[in-house]
Amino acid sequence: MDAAKAAIDKYGTSASGSRLLAGEKTLHKELEAAIAEWKHTETALVLVGGHSTNVTCVGNFCGKGDLIVYDAIAHNSIEQGCRLSQATAKPFPHSDVNALESILRNQRHKFGKVLIVIEGAYSMDGDIAPVPEFVKLKKKYGCFLMVDEAHSACVIGESGGGVDEYFGLAPDDIDIKYGTLSKGLGTCGGYLAGSHAIIDYMRYNLPGFVFSVGISPPLAAASLEAIRLLRSDKSIMERLHRNIKCFMEEAHKRHFNTCLAGETAILPILVGRDEDAWELSNRLRKKGVIVPPAVYPAVPKNKARLRFCVISEHHPEEIVEALDKLAECAKEAGIQLPE
């Protein structure tokens, strides 16, 4: 907050225009340099929105004669980008490496450019993708690999470095590293990190960057300070990982079904019917626990869940209290939660 206020005093609240024309600020370059160092890439590009960054990247990196293959439960922004691209787009079953290889084995030779798109951690189940297996496939079949790290950066890895740190990947194993500024970094915007060749191409060819205003100075300054804090204060990630472990242990003590979660800050509790998820969410709100329901079409029918998220600033006793209140609400409403 202090960094954002200082940026307003120096730069004002607006970037003033497209960064290619009049909106470029020293602060933007500093933020991109910090992201590139953090994500172990040559350079990075910051855009004004998380969702729109995915749309403009996926939608313009490939075109007619190209192929995009993406995880079937990937975020809406990836699907929207596929529609925009005019490329052939094929989903594959969630994290199914064998199914993806079958597509590539049979289809790769028909297309020029092929882009594989996955997420580092998935937003509804909280599971981590087997990224090294996808890296092997992209190298074997000559594809580009893009990883959406909205829910893995700032969460997994000893210092919150995301899938690179978690799996010990080489800097160039992932061609395009996407992330949002609106979750772990606490501001708003999106970024793309990769090689000079790829990022410079995007700088002059993505309509979502070329024709859009730059990120506002206070958001850029706050994002930059958040990255510095994350990398310099190890206790932040230690507390987050402690709280994730605490939630999982306490949830399982109460026989709650946590879907595929385990090591990320996305910690769902399976409920079942959409109506029951809404009922429990409303009852919990009245008891001081804010947890939104995830219902169809965000999740399959009859797989509604309460989507808990923990942060580094939670205390274990708060997590215990929240889960106790969930058990109370379910009992009061006569809702049997799946074990």
mmCIF file of C-alpha atoms in Angstrom:
data_model
loop_
_atom_site.group_PDB
_atom_site.id
_atom_site.type_symbol
_atom_site.label_atom_id
_atom_site.label_comp_id
_atom_site.label_asym_id
_atom_site.label_seq_id
_atom_site.Cartn_x
_atom_site.Cartn_y
_atom_site.Cartn_z
ATOM 1 C CA MET A 1 0.000 0.000 0.000
ATOM 2 C CA ASP A 2 2.857 2.376 0.801
ATOM 3 C CA ALA A 3 4.492 1.617 -2.568
ATOM 4 C CA ALA A 4 1.206 2.276 -4.373
ATOM 5 C CA LYS A 5 0.736 5.630 -2.595
ATOM 6 C CA ALA A 6 4.286 6.697 -3.443
ATOM 7 C CA ALA A 7 3.689 5.809 -7.111
ATOM 8 C CA ILE A 8 0.562 7.962 -7.202
ATOM 9 C CA ASP A 9 2.556 10.915 -5.856
ATOM 10 C CA LYS A 10 5.202 10.446 -8.559
ATOM 11 C CA TYR A 11 3.236 9.244 -11.596
ATOM 12 C CA GLY A 12 -0.461 9.852 -10.898
ATOM 13 C CA THR A 13 -3.121 7.177 -11.220
ATOM 14 C CA SER A 14 -3.081 6.521 -14.979
ATOM 15 C CA ALA A 15 -0.515 5.207 -17.443
ATOM 16 C CA SER A 16 -2.021 7.797 -19.844
ATOM 17 C CA GLY A 17 -2.176 5.600 -22.926
ATOM 18 C CA SER A 18 -0.837 2.609 -24.826
ATOM 19 C CA ARG A 19 2.684 1.837 -23.686
ATOM 20 C CA LEU A 20 3.900 1.731 -27.292
ATOM 21 C CA LEU A 21 2.855 5.366 -27.738
ATOM 22 C CA ALA A 22 2.711 7.438 -24.555
ATOM 23 C CA GLY A 23 2.106 5.129 -21.615
ATOM 24 C CA GLU A 24 5.529 3.615 -20.958
ATOM 25 C CA LYS A 25 6.795 4.279 -17.417
ATOM 26 C CA THR A 26 10.115 3.325 -15.832
ATOM 27 C CA LEU A 27 8.013 1.494 -13.261
ATOM 28 C CA HIS A 28 6.649 -0.858 -15.947
ATOM 29 C CA LYS A 29 10.148 -1.898 -16.984
ATOM 30 C CA GLU A 30 11.199 -2.418 -13.374
ATOM 31 C CA LEU A 31 8.186 -4.648 -12.754
ATOM 32 C CA GLU A 32 8.812 -6.697 -15.908
ATOM 33 C CA ALA A 33 12.468 -7.147 -14.992
ATOM 34 C CA ALA A 34 11.474 -8.351 -11.513
ATOM 35 C CA ILE A 35 8.935 -10.809 -12.957
ATOM 36 C CA ALA A 36 11.489 -12.169 -15.446
ATOM 37 C CA GLU A 37 14.047 -12.734 -12.684
ATOM 38 C CA TRP A 38 11.410 -14.314 -10.425
ATOM 39 C CA LYS A 39 10.151 -16.623 -13.193
ATOM 40 C CA HIS A 40 13.660 -17.423 -14.544
ATOM 41 C CA THR A 41 13.011 -16.057 -18.027
ATOM 42 C CA GLU A 42 14.800 -13.588 -20.278
ATOM 43 C CA THR A 43 12.044 -11.000 -20.150
ATOM 44 C CA ALA A 44 8.361 -10.384 -19.372
ATOM 45 C CA LEU A 45 5.389 -8.313 -20.491
ATOM 46 C CA VAL A 46 2.732 -6.841 -18.172
ATOM 47 C CA LEU A 47 -0.836 -6.215 -19.378
ATOM 48 C CA VAL A 48 -3.847 -4.594 -17.725
ATOM 49 C CA GLY A 49 -6.046 -7.636 -16.984
ATOM 50 C CA GLY A 50 -5.571 -11.264 -16.005
ATOM 51 C CA HIS A 51 -8.439 -12.727 -18.063
ATOM 52 C CA SER A 52 -7.749 -10.482 -21.038
ATOM 53 C CA THR A 53 -4.039 -11.372 -21.024
ATOM 54 C CA ASN A 54 -4.872 -15.039 -21.553
ATOM 55 C CA VAL A 55 -7.445 -14.214 -24.227
ATOM 56 C CA THR A 56 -5.139 -11.985 -26.250
ATOM 57 C CA CYS A 57 -2.142 -14.311 -25.892
ATOM 58 C CA VAL A 58 -3.868 -17.581 -26.798
ATOM 59 C CA GLY A 59 -6.046 -15.783 -29.337
ATOM 60 C CA ASN A 60 -3.165 -14.261 -31.292
ATOM 61 C CA PHE A 61 -0.180 -16.574 -30.812
ATOM 62 C CA CYS A 62 -1.791 -19.148 -33.112
ATOM 63 C CA GLY A 63 -3.947 -18.733 -36.227
ATOM 64 C CA LYS A 64 -5.297 -20.597 -39.232
ATOM 65 C CA GLY A 65 -3.256 -23.682 -39.962
ATOM 66 C CA ASP A 66 -2.171 -24.003 -36.318
ATOM 67 C CA LEU A 67 -3.352 -26.246 -33.474
ATOM 68 C CA ILE A 68 -4.104 -25.450 -29.828
ATOM 69 C CA VAL A 69 -4.500 -28.387 -27.435
ATOM 70 C CA TYR A 70 -5.647 -27.510 -23.941
ATOM 71 C CA ASP A 71 -6.758 -29.145 -20.705
ATOM 72 C CA ALA A 72 -10.513 -29.699 -20.750
ATOM 73 C CA ILE A 73 -11.052 -27.912 -17.418
ATOM 74 C CA ALA A 74 -8.732 -24.987 -18.157
ATOM 75 C CA HIS A 75 -9.961 -21.483 -17.341
ATOM 76 C CA ASN A 76 -12.597 -19.720 -19.434
ATOM 77 C CA SER A 77 -10.007 -17.199 -20.627
ATOM 78 C CA ILE A 78 -8.097 -19.981 -22.407
ATOM 79 C CA GLU A 79 -11.236 -21.256 -24.095
ATOM 80 C CA GLN A 80 -12.122 -17.718 -25.204
ATOM 81 C CA GLY A 81 -8.624 -17.289 -26.615
ATOM 82 C CA CYS A 82 -9.009 -20.483 -28.617
ATOM 83 C CA ARG A 83 -12.226 -19.175 -30.163
ATOM 84 C CA LEU A 84 -10.563 -15.908 -31.111
ATOM 85 C CA SER A 85 -7.502 -17.528 -32.680
ATOM 86 C CA GLN A 86 -9.193 -19.249 -35.660
ATOM 87 C CA ALA A 87 -6.773 -22.113 -35.023
ATOM 88 C CA THR A 88 -8.002 -25.687 -34.660
ATOM 89 C CA ALA A 89 -8.579 -26.232 -30.936
ATOM 90 C CA LYS A 90 -8.822 -29.606 -29.213
ATOM 91 C CA PRO A 91 -9.359 -30.182 -25.471
ATOM 92 C CA PHE A 92 -7.871 -33.266 -23.826
ATOM 93 C CA PRO A 93 -9.116 -34.948 -20.594
ATOM 94 C CA HIS A 94 -7.895 -33.283 -17.415
ATOM 95 C CA SER A 95 -4.128 -33.787 -16.900
ATOM 96 C CA ASP A 96 -4.247 -36.872 -19.154
ATOM 97 C CA VAL A 97 -0.767 -36.930 -20.675
ATOM 98 C CA ASN A 98 -1.470 -40.119 -22.636
ATOM 99 C CA ALA A 99 -4.558 -38.626 -24.273
ATOM 100 C CA LEU A 100 -2.575 -35.536 -25.256
ATOM 101 C CA GLU A 101 0.184 -37.643 -26.775
ATOM 102 C CA SER A 102 -2.387 -39.570 -28.789
ATOM 103 C CA ILE A 103 -3.645 -36.288 -30.268
ATOM 104 C CA LEU A 104 -0.129 -35.102 -31.064
ATOM 105 C CA ARG A 105 0.947 -38.432 -32.544
ATOM 106 C CA ASN A 106 -2.001 -38.418 -34.933
ATOM 107 C CA GLN A 107 -2.410 -34.707 -35.616
ATOM 108 C CA ARG A 108 0.940 -32.896 -35.210
ATOM 109 C CA HIS A 109 2.023 -33.336 -38.843
ATOM 110 C CA LYS A 110 -1.115 -31.588 -40.122
ATOM 111 C CA PHE A 111 -0.323 -28.227 -38.503
ATOM 112 C CA GLY A 112 2.362 -25.565 -38.513
ATOM 113 C CA LYS A 113 2.504 -24.183 -34.993
ATOM 114 C CA VAL A 114 1.158 -26.232 -32.060
ATOM 115 C CA LEU A 115 0.490 -24.708 -28.634
ATOM 116 C CA ILE A 116 -0.148 -26.857 -25.545
ATOM 117 C CA VAL A 117 -1.957 -24.964 -22.779
ATOM 118 C CA ILE A 118 -2.267 -26.215 -19.191
ATOM 119 C CA GLU A 119 -2.560 -24.696 -15.735
ATOM 120 C CA GLY A 120 0.026 -25.072 -13.000
ATOM 121 C CA ALA A 121 -2.678 -25.575 -10.367
ATOM 122 C CA TYR A 122 -6.375 -25.874 -11.132
ATOM 123 C CA SER A 123 -8.850 -23.441 -9.661
ATOM 124 C CA MET A 124 -11.750 -25.733 -8.775
ATOM 125 C CA ASP A 125 -10.040 -28.912 -7.534
ATOM 126 C CA GLY A 126 -6.750 -27.443 -6.317
ATOM 127 C CA ASP A 127 -4.590 -30.122 -7.950
ATOM 128 C CA ILE A 128 -1.138 -29.537 -9.470
ATOM 129 C CA ALA A 129 -0.529 -30.525 -13.092
ATOM 130 C CA PRO A 130 2.238 -33.059 -13.886
ATOM 131 C CA VAL A 131 4.151 -30.329 -15.718
ATOM 132 C CA PRO A 132 7.379 -32.309 -16.396
ATOM 133 C CA GLU A 133 5.351 -34.835 -18.409
ATOM 134 C CA PHE A 134 3.964 -32.060 -20.595
ATOM 135 C CA VAL A 135 7.475 -30.646 -21.034
ATOM 136 C CA LYS A 136 8.597 -34.022 -22.408
ATOM 137 C CA LEU A 137 5.746 -34.049 -24.917
ATOM 138 C CA LYS A 138 6.337 -30.505 -26.143
ATOM 139 C CA LYS A 139 9.985 -31.353 -26.805
ATOM 140 C CA LYS A 140 9.182 -34.694 -28.425
ATOM 141 C CA TYR A 141 6.623 -33.261 -30.845
ATOM 142 C CA GLY A 142 8.075 -29.783 -31.413
ATOM 143 C CA CYS A 143 5.344 -27.745 -29.716
ATOM 144 C CA PHE A 144 5.137 -24.606 -27.621
ATOM 145 C CA LEU A 145 4.053 -25.060 -23.990
ATOM 146 C CA MET A 146 2.100 -22.374 -22.119
ATOM 147 C CA VAL A 147 1.390 -22.746 -18.394
ATOM 148 C CA ASP A 148 -1.244 -20.629 -16.657
ATOM 149 C CA GLU A 149 0.139 -20.008 -13.171
ATOM 150 C CA ALA A 150 -2.730 -17.979 -11.738
ATOM 151 C CA HIS A 151 -3.068 -20.465 -8.861
ATOM 152 C CA SER A 152 0.472 -21.878 -8.641
ATOM 153 C CA ALA A 153 2.731 -18.798 -8.624
ATOM 154 C CA CYS A 154 2.992 -17.327 -5.099
ATOM 155 C CA VAL A 155 1.739 -20.669 -3.742
ATOM 156 C CA ILE A 156 3.902 -23.681 -4.559
ATOM 157 C CA GLY A 157 7.668 -23.899 -4.289
ATOM 158 C CA GLU A 158 9.767 -22.893 -1.307
ATOM 159 C CA SER A 159 9.675 -19.203 -2.191
ATOM 160 C CA GLY A 160 6.423 -19.189 -4.172
ATOM 161 C CA GLY A 161 8.206 -19.484 -7.505
ATOM 162 C CA GLY A 162 5.498 -21.747 -8.930
ATOM 163 C CA VAL A 163 5.914 -24.845 -11.060
ATOM 164 C CA ASP A 164 9.521 -24.052 -12.045
ATOM 165 C CA GLU A 165 10.658 -24.129 -8.443
ATOM 166 C CA TYR A 166 8.300 -26.923 -7.375
ATOM 167 C CA PHE A 167 9.452 -29.335 -10.118
ATOM 168 C CA GLY A 168 12.999 -28.024 -10.564
ATOM 169 C CA LEU A 169 12.442 -27.185 -14.240
ATOM 170 C CA ALA A 170 15.005 -25.646 -16.567
ATOM 171 C CA PRO A 171 14.343 -21.978 -17.443
ATOM 172 C CA ASP A 172 13.283 -22.788 -21.018
ATOM 173 C CA ASP A 173 11.204 -25.898 -20.323
ATOM 174 C CA ILE A 174 8.062 -23.728 -20.450
ATOM 175 C CA ASP A 175 7.862 -21.364 -23.431
ATOM 176 C CA ILE A 176 5.149 -19.018 -22.140
ATOM 177 C CA LYS A 177 4.601 -18.479 -18.429
ATOM 178 C CA TYR A 178 1.351 -16.669 -17.751
ATOM 179 C CA GLY A 179 0.337 -15.233 -14.410
ATOM 180 C CA THR A 180 -2.094 -12.817 -12.840
ATOM 181 C CA LEU A 181 -1.279 -9.965 -10.490
ATOM 182 C CA SER A 182 -4.680 -10.162 -8.797
ATOM 183 C CA LYS A 183 -4.178 -13.191 -6.550
ATOM 184 C CA GLY A 184 -0.928 -13.811 -4.663
ATOM 185 C CA LEU A 185 0.453 -10.371 -5.553
ATOM 186 C CA GLY A 186 -2.721 -8.606 -4.481
ATOM 187 C CA THR A 187 -3.195 -6.068 -7.289
ATOM 188 C CA CYS A 188 -4.657 -6.347 -10.806
ATOM 189 C CA GLY A 189 -3.284 -7.230 -14.237
ATOM 190 C CA GLY A 190 -1.579 -10.076 -16.058
ATOM 191 C CA TYR A 191 1.918 -10.975 -17.220
ATOM 192 C CA LEU A 192 3.618 -13.144 -19.828
ATOM 193 C CA ALA A 193 7.197 -14.302 -19.277
ATOM 194 C CA GLY A 194 9.511 -16.088 -21.690
ATOM 195 C CA SER A 195 12.343 -15.659 -24.177
ATOM 196 C CA HIS A 196 13.193 -12.327 -25.796
ATOM 197 C CA ALA A 197 12.028 -13.682 -29.161
ATOM 198 C CA ILE A 198 8.569 -14.721 -27.955
ATOM 199 C CA ILE A 199 7.894 -11.755 -25.671
ATOM 200 C CA ASP A 200 9.116 -9.172 -28.207
ATOM 201 C CA TYR A 201 6.853 -10.765 -30.801
ATOM 202 C CA MET A 202 3.922 -10.420 -28.384
ATOM 203 C CA ARG A 203 4.819 -6.825 -27.515
ATOM 204 C CA TYR A 204 4.124 -5.764 -31.091
ATOM 205 C CA ASN A 205 1.474 -8.315 -32.107
ATOM 206 C CA LEU A 206 -0.965 -8.760 -29.210
ATOM 207 C CA PRO A 207 -3.928 -6.379 -29.624
ATOM 208 C CA GLY A 208 -4.545 -6.632 -25.868
ATOM 209 C CA PHE A 209 -1.186 -4.930 -25.337
ATOM 210 C CA VAL A 210 -0.736 -2.750 -28.435
ATOM 211 C CA PHE A 211 -4.186 -1.165 -28.300
ATOM 212 C CA SER A 212 -4.704 -1.115 -24.529
ATOM 213 C CA VAL A 213 -3.543 1.296 -21.849
ATOM 214 C CA GLY A 214 -0.645 0.269 -19.643
ATOM 215 C CA ILE A 215 -1.217 -0.967 -16.090
ATOM 216 C CA SER A 216 -1.744 1.963 -13.700
ATOM 217 C CA PRO A 217 1.335 3.141 -11.746
ATOM 218 C CA PRO A 218 -0.006 2.324 -8.244
ATOM 219 C CA LEU A 219 -0.818 -1.240 -9.340
ATOM 220 C CA ALA A 220 2.604 -1.638 -10.952
ATOM 221 C CA ALA A 221 4.376 -0.324 -7.853
ATOM 222 C CA ALA A 222 2.349 -2.510 -5.494
ATOM 223 C CA SER A 223 3.007 -5.593 -7.656
ATOM 224 C CA LEU A 224 6.731 -4.863 -7.714
ATOM 225 C CA GLU A 225 6.842 -4.479 -3.933
ATOM 226 C CA ALA A 226 4.817 -7.690 -3.473
ATOM 227 C CA ILE A 227 7.366 -9.659 -5.518
ATOM 228 C CA ARG A 228 10.215 -8.148 -3.493
ATOM 229 C CA LEU A 229 8.505 -9.049 -0.228
ATOM 230 C CA LEU A 230 7.710 -12.578 -1.386
ATOM 231 C CA ARG A 231 11.301 -13.213 -2.389
ATOM 232 C CA SER A 232 12.920 -11.617 0.657
ATOM 233 C CA ASP A 233 10.652 -12.844 3.468
ATOM 234 C CA LYS A 234 10.614 -16.653 3.616
ATOM 235 C CA SER A 235 8.132 -16.618 6.491
ATOM 236 C CA ILE A 236 5.311 -15.651 4.096
ATOM 237 C CA MET A 237 5.469 -18.964 2.238
ATOM 238 C CA GLU A 238 6.181 -20.893 5.422
ATOM 239 C CA ARG A 239 2.958 -19.578 6.954
ATOM 240 C CA LEU A 240 0.972 -20.276 3.802
ATOM 241 C CA HIS A 241 2.208 -23.868 3.573
ATOM 242 C CA ARG A 242 1.519 -24.347 7.303
ATOM 243 C CA ASN A 243 -2.058 -23.165 6.788
ATOM 244 C CA ILE A 244 -2.636 -25.386 3.749
ATOM 245 C CA LYS A 245 -1.444 -28.404 5.732
ATOM 246 C CA CYS A 246 -3.589 -27.385 8.711
ATOM 247 C CA PHE A 247 -6.717 -27.059 6.549
ATOM 248 C CA MET A 248 -6.200 -30.454 4.932
ATOM 249 C CA GLU A 249 -5.574 -32.223 8.237
ATOM 250 C CA GLU A 250 -8.560 -30.611 9.953
ATOM 251 C CA ALA A 251 -10.862 -31.213 6.971
ATOM 252 C CA HIS A 252 -9.966 -34.894 6.878
ATOM 253 C CA LYS A 253 -10.469 -35.206 10.645
ATOM 254 C CA ARG A 254 -14.073 -34.193 9.964
ATOM 255 C CA HIS A 255 -14.283 -36.616 6.995
ATOM 256 C CA PHE A 256 -14.819 -33.800 4.462
ATOM 257 C CA ASN A 257 -14.102 -34.559 0.804
ATOM 258 C CA THR A 258 -11.382 -32.160 -0.430
ATOM 259 C CA CYS A 259 -11.575 -33.266 -4.097
ATOM 260 C CA LEU A 260 -8.056 -33.315 -5.627
ATOM 261 C CA ALA A 261 -6.580 -30.641 -3.340
ATOM 262 C CA GLY A 262 -3.490 -31.067 -1.229
ATOM 263 C CA GLU A 263 -0.697 -28.545 -1.721
ATOM 264 C CA THR A 264 -2.301 -25.372 -3.074
ATOM 265 C CA ALA A 265 -4.302 -22.542 -1.540
ATOM 266 C CA ILE A 266 -7.439 -23.726 -3.401
ATOM 267 C CA LEU A 267 -9.112 -26.011 -0.852
ATOM 268 C CA PRO A 268 -12.582 -27.168 -1.950
ATOM 269 C CA ILE A 269 -15.046 -29.093 0.186
ATOM 270 C CA LEU A 270 -17.339 -31.231 -1.971
ATOM 271 C CA VAL A 271 -21.055 -30.659 -1.316
ATOM 272 C CA GLY A 272 -22.970 -32.161 -4.253
ATOM 273 C CA ARG A 273 -26.128 -30.271 -5.204
ATOM 274 C CA ASP A 274 -25.879 -26.620 -6.250
ATOM 275 C CA GLU A 275 -28.741 -25.699 -3.910
ATOM 276 C CA ASP A 276 -26.936 -27.221 -0.940
ATOM 277 C CA ALA A 277 -23.725 -25.339 -1.733
ATOM 278 C CA TRP A 278 -25.620 -22.030 -1.867
ATOM 279 C CA GLU A 279 -27.431 -22.861 1.379
ATOM 280 C CA LEU A 280 -24.232 -23.640 3.235
ATOM 281 C CA SER A 281 -22.448 -20.586 1.853
ATOM 282 C CA ASN A 282 -25.258 -18.312 3.069
ATOM 283 C CA ARG A 283 -25.410 -19.946 6.482
ATOM 284 C CA LEU A 284 -21.639 -19.656 6.898
ATOM 285 C CA ARG A 285 -21.721 -15.985 5.940
ATOM 286 C CA LYS A 286 -24.136 -15.322 8.793
ATOM 287 C CA LYS A 287 -21.639 -17.014 11.130
ATOM 288 C CA GLY A 288 -18.778 -14.844 9.889
ATOM 289 C CA VAL A 289 -17.165 -17.257 7.409
ATOM 290 C CA ILE A 290 -17.001 -16.071 3.813
ATOM 291 C CA VAL A 291 -16.687 -18.954 1.345
ATOM 292 C CA PRO A 292 -18.213 -18.797 -2.152
ATOM 293 C CA PRO A 293 -19.922 -21.801 -3.730
ATOM 294 C CA ALA A 294 -18.570 -23.215 -6.988
ATOM 295 C CA VAL A 295 -21.519 -24.553 -8.982
ATOM 296 C CA TYR A 296 -22.387 -25.651 -12.530
ATOM 297 C CA PRO A 297 -21.115 -24.731 -15.134
ATOM 298 C CA ALA A 298 -17.868 -23.898 -13.284
ATOM 299 C CA VAL A 299 -17.898 -27.523 -12.063
ATOM 300 C CA PRO A 300 -19.832 -30.599 -13.297
ATOM 301 C CA LYS A 301 -23.463 -31.043 -12.258
ATOM 302 C CA ASN A 302 -23.885 -32.526 -8.778
ATOM 303 C CA LYS A 303 -20.237 -31.716 -8.003
ATOM 304 C CA ALA A 304 -20.848 -28.342 -6.369
ATOM 305 C CA ARG A 305 -18.380 -27.383 -3.677
ATOM 306 C CA LEU A 306 -17.449 -24.692 -1.217
ATOM 307 C CA ARG A 307 -14.229 -23.151 -2.514
ATOM 308 C CA PHE A 308 -12.129 -22.246 0.504
ATOM 309 C CA CYS A 309 -8.889 -20.307 0.001
ATOM 310 C CA VAL A 310 -6.272 -19.876 2.707
ATOM 311 C CA ILE A 311 -3.620 -17.162 2.822
ATOM 312 C CA SER A 312 -0.413 -16.643 4.751
ATOM 313 C CA GLU A 313 -2.127 -14.263 7.167
ATOM 314 C CA HIS A 314 -4.686 -16.768 8.439
ATOM 315 C CA HIS A 315 -4.141 -18.375 11.831
ATOM 316 C CA PRO A 316 -4.643 -22.120 12.445
ATOM 317 C CA GLU A 317 -7.374 -21.434 15.012
ATOM 318 C CA GLU A 318 -9.340 -19.504 12.369
ATOM 319 C CA ILE A 319 -9.151 -22.471 10.012
ATOM 320 C CA VAL A 320 -10.372 -24.822 12.747
ATOM 321 C CA GLU A 321 -13.238 -22.460 13.582
ATOM 322 C CA ALA A 322 -14.296 -22.177 9.927
ATOM 323 C CA LEU A 323 -14.445 -25.960 9.484
ATOM 324 C CA ASP A 324 -16.287 -26.407 12.776
ATOM 325 C CA LYS A 325 -18.879 -23.901 11.600
ATOM 326 C CA LEU A 326 -19.246 -25.758 8.306
ATOM 327 C CA ALA A 327 -20.027 -28.940 10.221
ATOM 328 C CA GLU A 328 -22.544 -26.999 12.354
ATOM 329 C CA CYS A 329 -24.247 -25.491 9.306
ATOM 330 C CA ALA A 330 -24.505 -28.836 7.524
ATOM 331 C CA LYS A 331 -26.095 -30.389 10.603
ATOM 332 C CA GLU A 332 -28.523 -27.481 11.045
ATOM 333 C CA ALA A 333 -29.573 -27.667 7.394
ATOM 334 C CA GLY A 334 -29.822 -31.465 7.313
ATOM 335 C CA ILE A 335 -27.216 -31.667 4.535
ATOM 336 C CA GLN A 336 -25.087 -34.820 4.423
ATOM 337 C CA LEU A 337 -21.679 -33.887 3.033
ATOM 338 C CA PRO A 338 -19.931 -36.543 0.902
ATOM 339 C CA GLU A 339 -17.018 -38.211 2.668
#
